[in-house]
Amino acid sequence: MQDDDLPPLPQTSLTWLAHPLRLLDDLNHVGSISIRTGLFFVSNFSEAQYGVQTLDDLPSRNPRCTYSPGGLTKHSHPKAVRVEATRCADVGPLFVRRTMFRAVNGYNETGTKRGEPASVRVDCELQARMWLAGFATLNVGFSKDSERWQSPVGQHEIWTKPGMAAGHLARQVDYYHRFETAGSEARLKIEAAAQDTNR
C-alpha cells in the first residue's frame, strides 16, 4: 500500500523491496512493515522521569536494531537489515500481510469525509490493532538516501484543503485516547510486545 511517494529507479536500488520481503518470509508473526518512518519506543522509557510520551515524540528514519537469520539484535552486522519494531508505521509505503490485515478488519474508514485522507486511521491505528491481535509491525531503515522512497514536488496537497488539519487533529486525539494513554491496558500491551520483538 502506498501514498504519493515515489520508489527509487530499479537501476538505482531494489533494497526497499528486497529487505521487507525477506523479513516477511522469515518472520511469520510480522503483519506490516513500513519503509518510510516509524514512531519508536525508548526501550527504557520512564514517564515518571521524562513525562508522558506523546504521539510525535519519537519519529525516526533510523531503526536502532538489525536483523539477520536468528532474529533481531542490537548488534550491527554489515549485511543485516536495519529494522525496529514500532508502534506506528508510516503508510508511505506499507507492506501488509493480507491474512493479518483481514484478521483485524482492515482500515477504520469511519470519521473521514469522502476525499479526505484518513491520516492516523490508515497507519497508526491499523498497527495498534495488529499489535493487540499479536501481529508485529516493523520499520525498515536504509544506509543510503538513494535507497529510500522520495517525496515528489506537490506531495500531500490534499492536506491544504479546508477542514483537513482539524480532522487530522481530531483523529490523532481519538487514536491517543484509545491506544496511547499512559498506563492504559492497550498502551502497555503494545509497548511490551514491541520491546519483546526487539530483543
PDB file of C-alpha atoms in Angstrom:
ATOM      1  CA  MET A   1       0.000   0.000   0.000  1.00  0.00           C
ATOM      2  CA  GLN A   2       1.346   3.439  -0.782  1.00  0.00           C
ATOM      3  CA  ASP A   3       0.516   7.119  -0.888  1.00  0.00           C
ATOM      4  CA  ASP A   4       2.165   9.561  -3.294  1.00  0.00           C
ATOM      5  CA  ASP A   5       5.851   8.898  -2.603  1.00  0.00           C
ATOM      6  CA  LEU A   6       7.977   7.508  -5.430  1.00  0.00           C
ATOM      7  CA  PRO A   7      10.342   4.499  -5.284  1.00  0.00           C
ATOM      8  CA  PRO A   8      13.977   4.654  -6.426  1.00  0.00           C
ATOM      9  CA  LEU A   9      14.572   3.734 -10.046  1.00  0.00           C
ATOM     10  CA  PRO A  10      15.185  -0.039 -10.361  1.00  0.00           C
ATOM     11  CA  GLN A  11      18.741   0.533 -11.596  1.00  0.00           C
ATOM     12  CA  THR A  12      19.420   2.663  -8.503  1.00  0.00           C
ATOM     13  CA  SER A  13      18.225   0.309  -5.763  1.00  0.00           C
ATOM     14  CA  LEU A  14      15.793  -2.508  -5.025  1.00  0.00           C
ATOM     15  CA  THR A  15      16.740  -2.715  -1.356  1.00  0.00           C
ATOM     16  CA  TRP A  16      13.371  -1.184  -0.429  1.00  0.00           C
ATOM     17  CA  LEU A  17      11.688  -4.275  -1.906  1.00  0.00           C
ATOM     18  CA  ALA A  18      14.204  -6.998  -1.014  1.00  0.00           C
ATOM     19  CA  HIS A  19      14.505  -6.272   2.708  1.00  0.00           C
ATOM     20  CA  PRO A  20      10.771  -6.231   3.594  1.00  0.00           C
ATOM     21  CA  LEU A  21      10.142  -9.370   1.531  1.00  0.00           C
ATOM     22  CA  ARG A  22      12.973 -11.133   3.358  1.00  0.00           C
ATOM     23  CA  LEU A  23      11.543 -10.151   6.732  1.00  0.00           C
ATOM     24  CA  LEU A  24       8.012 -11.247   5.807  1.00  0.00           C
ATOM     25  CA  ASP A  25       9.388 -14.553   4.561  1.00  0.00           C
ATOM     26  CA  ASP A  26      11.449 -15.178   7.706  1.00  0.00           C
ATOM     27  CA  LEU A  27       9.174 -13.780  10.427  1.00  0.00           C
ATOM     28  CA  ASN A  28       5.683 -15.266  10.426  1.00  0.00           C
ATOM     29  CA  HIS A  29       4.430 -13.046  13.258  1.00  0.00           C
ATOM     30  CA  VAL A  30       5.082  -9.790  11.363  1.00  0.00           C
ATOM     31  CA  GLY A  31       1.896  -8.224   9.996  1.00  0.00           C
ATOM     32  CA  SER A  32       3.199  -4.993   8.461  1.00  0.00           C
ATOM     33  CA  ILE A  33       6.424  -3.214   7.538  1.00  0.00           C
ATOM     34  CA  SER A  34       6.984   0.459   6.733  1.00  0.00           C
ATOM     35  CA  ILE A  35       9.978   1.592   4.706  1.00  0.00           C
ATOM     36  CA  ARG A  36       9.405   5.271   5.378  1.00  0.00           C
ATOM     37  CA  THR A  37       9.269   6.178   9.067  1.00  0.00           C
ATOM     38  CA  GLY A  38       8.109   4.795  12.351  1.00  0.00           C
ATOM     39  CA  LEU A  39       7.391   6.017  15.856  1.00  0.00           C
ATOM     40  CA  PHE A  40       9.685   4.052  18.124  1.00  0.00           C
ATOM     41  CA  PHE A  41       9.537   3.310  21.804  1.00  0.00           C
ATOM     42  CA  VAL A  42      12.503   4.128  24.009  1.00  0.00           C
ATOM     43  CA  SER A  43      13.368   0.767  25.500  1.00  0.00           C
ATOM     44  CA  ASN A  44      13.950   2.213  28.981  1.00  0.00           C
ATOM     45  CA  PHE A  45      11.348   4.984  28.748  1.00  0.00           C
ATOM     46  CA  SER A  46      10.088   6.246  32.101  1.00  0.00           C
ATOM     47  CA  GLU A  47       7.105   8.577  32.072  1.00  0.00           C
ATOM     48  CA  ALA A  48       7.829   9.456  35.701  1.00  0.00           C
ATOM     49  CA  GLN A  49      11.232  10.763  34.630  1.00  0.00           C
ATOM     50  CA  TYR A  50      10.540  12.194  31.159  1.00  0.00           C
ATOM     51  CA  GLY A  51       6.823  12.954  31.192  1.00  0.00           C
ATOM     52  CA  VAL A  52       4.099  11.410  29.062  1.00  0.00           C
ATOM     53  CA  GLN A  53       5.360  10.143  25.704  1.00  0.00           C
ATOM     54  CA  THR A  54       3.014  11.636  23.113  1.00  0.00           C
ATOM     55  CA  LEU A  55       2.298  10.575  19.557  1.00  0.00           C
ATOM     56  CA  ASP A  56       5.082  12.521  17.836  1.00  0.00           C
ATOM     57  CA  ASP A  57       7.858  12.248  20.424  1.00  0.00           C
ATOM     58  CA  LEU A  58       9.957   9.650  18.667  1.00  0.00           C
ATOM     59  CA  PRO A  59       9.661   9.787  14.881  1.00  0.00           C
ATOM     60  CA  SER A  60      12.630   8.289  13.113  1.00  0.00           C
ATOM     61  CA  ARG A  61      14.006   7.024   9.828  1.00  0.00           C
ATOM     62  CA  ASN A  62      16.869   5.177  11.502  1.00  0.00           C
ATOM     63  CA  PRO A  63      15.983   1.912  13.248  1.00  0.00           C
ATOM     64  CA  ARG A  64      18.312   1.005  16.094  1.00  0.00           C
ATOM     65  CA  CYS A  65      18.262  -2.791  15.613  1.00  0.00           C
ATOM     66  CA  THR A  66      19.394  -5.135  12.874  1.00  0.00           C
ATOM     67  CA  TYR A  67      18.039  -8.441  11.627  1.00  0.00           C
ATOM     68  CA  SER A  68      19.834 -11.476  10.309  1.00  0.00           C
ATOM     69  CA  PRO A  69      18.676 -15.112  10.367  1.00  0.00           C
ATOM     70  CA  GLY A  70      18.222 -15.847  14.044  1.00  0.00           C
ATOM     71  CA  GLY A  71      16.315 -12.722  14.941  1.00  0.00           C
ATOM     72  CA  LEU A  72      16.554  -9.025  15.740  1.00  0.00           C
ATOM     73  CA  THR A  73      19.569  -7.819  17.679  1.00  0.00           C
ATOM     74  CA  LYS A  74      21.007  -4.570  18.946  1.00  0.00           C
ATOM     75  CA  HIS A  75      24.365  -5.528  17.430  1.00  0.00           C
ATOM     76  CA  SER A  76      25.060  -4.387  13.882  1.00  0.00           C
ATOM     77  CA  HIS A  77      26.200  -6.630  11.057  1.00  0.00           C
ATOM     78  CA  PRO A  78      27.281  -5.308   7.651  1.00  0.00           C
ATOM     79  CA  LYS A  79      24.818  -7.494   5.724  1.00  0.00           C
ATOM     80  CA  ALA A  80      21.974  -7.311   8.220  1.00  0.00           C
ATOM     81  CA  VAL A  81      18.679  -5.491   7.646  1.00  0.00           C
ATOM     82  CA  ARG A  82      18.249  -2.313   9.689  1.00  0.00           C
ATOM     83  CA  VAL A  83      14.877  -2.728  11.375  1.00  0.00           C
ATOM     84  CA  GLU A  84      12.980  -1.975  14.580  1.00  0.00           C
ATOM     85  CA  ALA A  85       9.586  -2.822  15.994  1.00  0.00           C
ATOM     86  CA  THR A  86       7.473   0.314  16.043  1.00  0.00           C
ATOM     87  CA  ARG A  87       4.110   1.266  17.450  1.00  0.00           C
ATOM     88  CA  CYS A  88       3.145   3.231  14.356  1.00  0.00           C
ATOM     89  CA  ALA A  89       4.498   2.615  10.871  1.00  0.00           C
ATOM     90  CA  ASP A  90       4.024   5.189   8.129  1.00  0.00           C
ATOM     91  CA  VAL A  91       1.894   4.082   5.189  1.00  0.00           C
ATOM     92  CA  GLY A  92       4.103   5.582   2.508  1.00  0.00           C
ATOM     93  CA  PRO A  93       4.545   2.740   1.525  1.00  0.00           C
ATOM     94  CA  LEU A  94       3.469  -0.055   3.836  1.00  0.00           C
ATOM     95  CA  PHE A  95       3.881  -3.771   3.262  1.00  0.00           C
ATOM     96  CA  VAL A  96       0.952  -5.621   4.862  1.00  0.00           C
ATOM     97  CA  ARG A  97       0.371  -9.336   5.163  1.00  0.00           C
ATOM     98  CA  ARG A  98      -3.102  -9.832   3.689  1.00  0.00           C
ATOM     99  CA  THR A  99      -4.274 -12.502   6.132  1.00  0.00           C
ATOM    100  CA  MET A 100      -3.385 -10.339   9.134  1.00  0.00           C
ATOM    101  CA  PHE A 101      -4.850  -7.197   7.565  1.00  0.00           C
ATOM    102  CA  ARG A 102      -8.140  -9.052   7.181  1.00  0.00           C
ATOM    103  CA  ALA A 103      -7.862 -10.567  10.664  1.00  0.00           C
ATOM    104  CA  VAL A 104      -8.022  -7.072  12.226  1.00  0.00           C
ATOM    105  CA  ASN A 105     -10.797  -5.978   9.808  1.00  0.00           C
ATOM    106  CA  GLY A 106      -8.589  -3.752   7.655  1.00  0.00           C
ATOM    107  CA  TYR A 107      -8.721   0.021   7.779  1.00  0.00           C
ATOM    108  CA  ASN A 108     -11.024   2.008  10.016  1.00  0.00           C
ATOM    109  CA  GLU A 109     -12.991   4.017   7.455  1.00  0.00           C
ATOM    110  CA  THR A 110     -15.198   5.858   9.944  1.00  0.00           C
ATOM    111  CA  GLY A 111     -14.937   9.526  10.826  1.00  0.00           C
ATOM    112  CA  THR A 112     -13.474  10.618   7.496  1.00  0.00           C
ATOM    113  CA  LYS A 113     -15.237  12.600   4.814  1.00  0.00           C
ATOM    114  CA  ARG A 114     -15.201  11.421   1.199  1.00  0.00           C
ATOM    115  CA  GLY A 115     -11.982  12.561  -0.489  1.00  0.00           C
ATOM    116  CA  GLU A 116     -10.231  13.285   2.807  1.00  0.00           C
ATOM    117  CA  PRO A 117      -7.157  11.263   3.871  1.00  0.00           C
ATOM    118  CA  ALA A 118      -7.808   9.082   6.883  1.00  0.00           C
ATOM    119  CA  SER A 119      -4.381  10.001   8.363  1.00  0.00           C
ATOM    120  CA  VAL A 120      -3.726   8.025  11.566  1.00  0.00           C
ATOM    121  CA  ARG A 121      -6.644   5.680  10.871  1.00  0.00           C
ATOM    122  CA  VAL A 122      -4.702   4.371   7.872  1.00  0.00           C
ATOM    123  CA  ASP A 123      -1.407   3.654   9.583  1.00  0.00           C
ATOM    124  CA  CYS A 124      -1.116   4.188  13.355  1.00  0.00           C
ATOM    125  CA  GLU A 125      -4.489   2.718  14.268  1.00  0.00           C
ATOM    126  CA  LEU A 126      -4.011  -0.246  11.946  1.00  0.00           C
ATOM    127  CA  GLN A 127      -0.656  -1.017  13.590  1.00  0.00           C
ATOM    128  CA  ALA A 128      -2.132  -0.686  17.078  1.00  0.00           C
ATOM    129  CA  ARG A 129      -4.878  -3.176  16.271  1.00  0.00           C
ATOM    130  CA  MET A 130      -2.292  -5.525  14.769  1.00  0.00           C
ATOM    131  CA  TRP A 131      -0.148  -5.404  17.902  1.00  0.00           C
ATOM    132  CA  LEU A 132      -3.154  -6.086  20.117  1.00  0.00           C
ATOM    133  CA  ALA A 133      -4.025  -9.086  17.915  1.00  0.00           C
ATOM    134  CA  GLY A 134      -0.484 -10.476  18.270  1.00  0.00           C
ATOM    135  CA  PHE A 135       0.977  -9.299  14.948  1.00  0.00           C
ATOM    136  CA  ALA A 136       4.226  -7.300  14.949  1.00  0.00           C
ATOM    137  CA  THR A 137       4.819  -4.158  12.907  1.00  0.00           C
ATOM    138  CA  LEU A 138       8.285  -3.079  11.826  1.00  0.00           C
ATOM    139  CA  ASN A 139      10.106  -0.139  10.295  1.00  0.00           C
ATOM    140  CA  VAL A 140      12.987  -0.813   7.896  1.00  0.00           C
ATOM    141  CA  GLY A 141      15.833   1.671   7.540  1.00  0.00           C
ATOM    142  CA  PHE A 142      18.428   2.258   4.845  1.00  0.00           C
ATOM    143  CA  SER A 143      22.073   3.276   4.907  1.00  0.00           C
ATOM    144  CA  LYS A 144      21.804   5.460   1.779  1.00  0.00           C
ATOM    145  CA  ASP A 145      19.267   8.127   0.841  1.00  0.00           C
ATOM    146  CA  SER A 146      19.277   6.714  -2.694  1.00  0.00           C
ATOM    147  CA  GLU A 147      17.627   3.562  -1.306  1.00  0.00           C
ATOM    148  CA  ARG A 148      14.664   5.470   0.142  1.00  0.00           C
ATOM    149  CA  TRP A 149      11.371   6.407  -1.469  1.00  0.00           C
ATOM    150  CA  GLN A 150      11.276  10.108  -2.289  1.00  0.00           C
ATOM    151  CA  SER A 151       8.617  12.784  -1.824  1.00  0.00           C
ATOM    152  CA  PRO A 152       7.708  14.468  -5.142  1.00  0.00           C
ATOM    153  CA  VAL A 153       7.036  18.184  -5.522  1.00  0.00           C
ATOM    154  CA  GLY A 154       3.450  18.997  -4.593  1.00  0.00           C
ATOM    155  CA  GLN A 155       3.101  15.985  -2.317  1.00  0.00           C
ATOM    156  CA  HIS A 156       0.159  15.875   0.089  1.00  0.00           C
ATOM    157  CA  GLU A 157      -1.715  18.795  -1.493  1.00  0.00           C
ATOM    158  CA  ILE A 158      -4.916  17.309  -0.074  1.00  0.00           C
ATOM    159  CA  TRP A 159      -3.705  18.345   3.380  1.00  0.00           C
ATOM    160  CA  THR A 160      -4.088  22.011   2.445  1.00  0.00           C
ATOM    161  CA  LYS A 161      -7.842  21.703   1.884  1.00  0.00           C
ATOM    162  CA  PRO A 162     -10.237  23.372   4.373  1.00  0.00           C
ATOM    163  CA  GLY A 163     -11.005  21.216   7.391  1.00  0.00           C
ATOM    164  CA  MET A 164      -8.229  18.702   6.795  1.00  0.00           C
ATOM    165  CA  ALA A 165      -5.994  19.913   9.648  1.00  0.00           C
ATOM    166  CA  ALA A 166      -8.895  19.924  12.111  1.00  0.00           C
ATOM    167  CA  GLY A 167      -9.999  16.450  11.002  1.00  0.00           C
ATOM    168  CA  HIS A 168      -6.459  15.104  11.349  1.00  0.00           C
ATOM    169  CA  LEU A 169      -6.144  16.547  14.859  1.00  0.00           C
ATOM    170  CA  ALA A 170      -9.467  15.005  15.912  1.00  0.00           C
ATOM    171  CA  ARG A 171      -8.343  11.593  14.613  1.00  0.00           C
ATOM    172  CA  GLN A 172      -4.999  11.933  16.425  1.00  0.00           C
ATOM    173  CA  VAL A 173      -6.728  12.725  19.710  1.00  0.00           C
ATOM    174  CA  ASP A 174      -9.093   9.765  19.255  1.00  0.00           C
ATOM    175  CA  TYR A 175      -6.143   7.473  18.481  1.00  0.00           C
ATOM    176  CA  TYR A 176      -4.228   8.705  21.503  1.00  0.00           C
ATOM    177  CA  HIS A 177      -7.122   8.111  23.903  1.00  0.00           C
ATOM    178  CA  ARG A 178      -7.703   4.609  22.542  1.00  0.00           C
ATOM    179  CA  PHE A 179      -4.128   3.357  22.230  1.00  0.00           C
ATOM    180  CA  GLU A 180      -1.577   5.790  23.719  1.00  0.00           C
ATOM    181  CA  THR A 181      -2.999   6.845  27.079  1.00  0.00           C
ATOM    182  CA  ALA A 182      -0.247   6.459  29.677  1.00  0.00           C
ATOM    183  CA  GLY A 183      -0.718   3.371  31.821  1.00  0.00           C
ATOM    184  CA  SER A 184      -3.657   2.066  29.792  1.00  0.00           C
ATOM    185  CA  GLU A 185      -4.007  -1.652  29.082  1.00  0.00           C
ATOM    186  CA  ALA A 186      -3.670  -1.105  25.324  1.00  0.00           C
ATOM    187  CA  ARG A 187      -0.575   1.111  25.625  1.00  0.00           C
ATOM    188  CA  LEU A 188       1.226  -1.267  27.997  1.00  0.00           C
ATOM    189  CA  LYS A 189       0.423  -4.327  25.879  1.00  0.00           C
ATOM    190  CA  ILE A 190       1.607  -2.689  22.631  1.00  0.00           C
ATOM    191  CA  GLU A 191       4.796  -1.332  24.200  1.00  0.00           C
ATOM    192  CA  ALA A 192       5.662  -4.662  25.853  1.00  0.00           C
ATOM    193  CA  ALA A 193       5.102  -6.583  22.610  1.00  0.00           C
ATOM    194  CA  ALA A 194       7.276  -4.135  20.630  1.00  0.00           C
ATOM    195  CA  GLN A 195      10.092  -4.293  23.159  1.00  0.00           C
ATOM    196  CA  ASP A 196       9.909  -8.083  23.231  1.00  0.00           C
ATOM    197  CA  THR A 197      10.165  -8.166  19.435  1.00  0.00           C
ATOM    198  CA  ASN A 198      13.333  -6.041  19.544  1.00  0.00           C
ATOM    199  CA  ARG A 199      15.135  -8.407  21.944  1.00  0.00           C
TER     200      ARG A 199
END
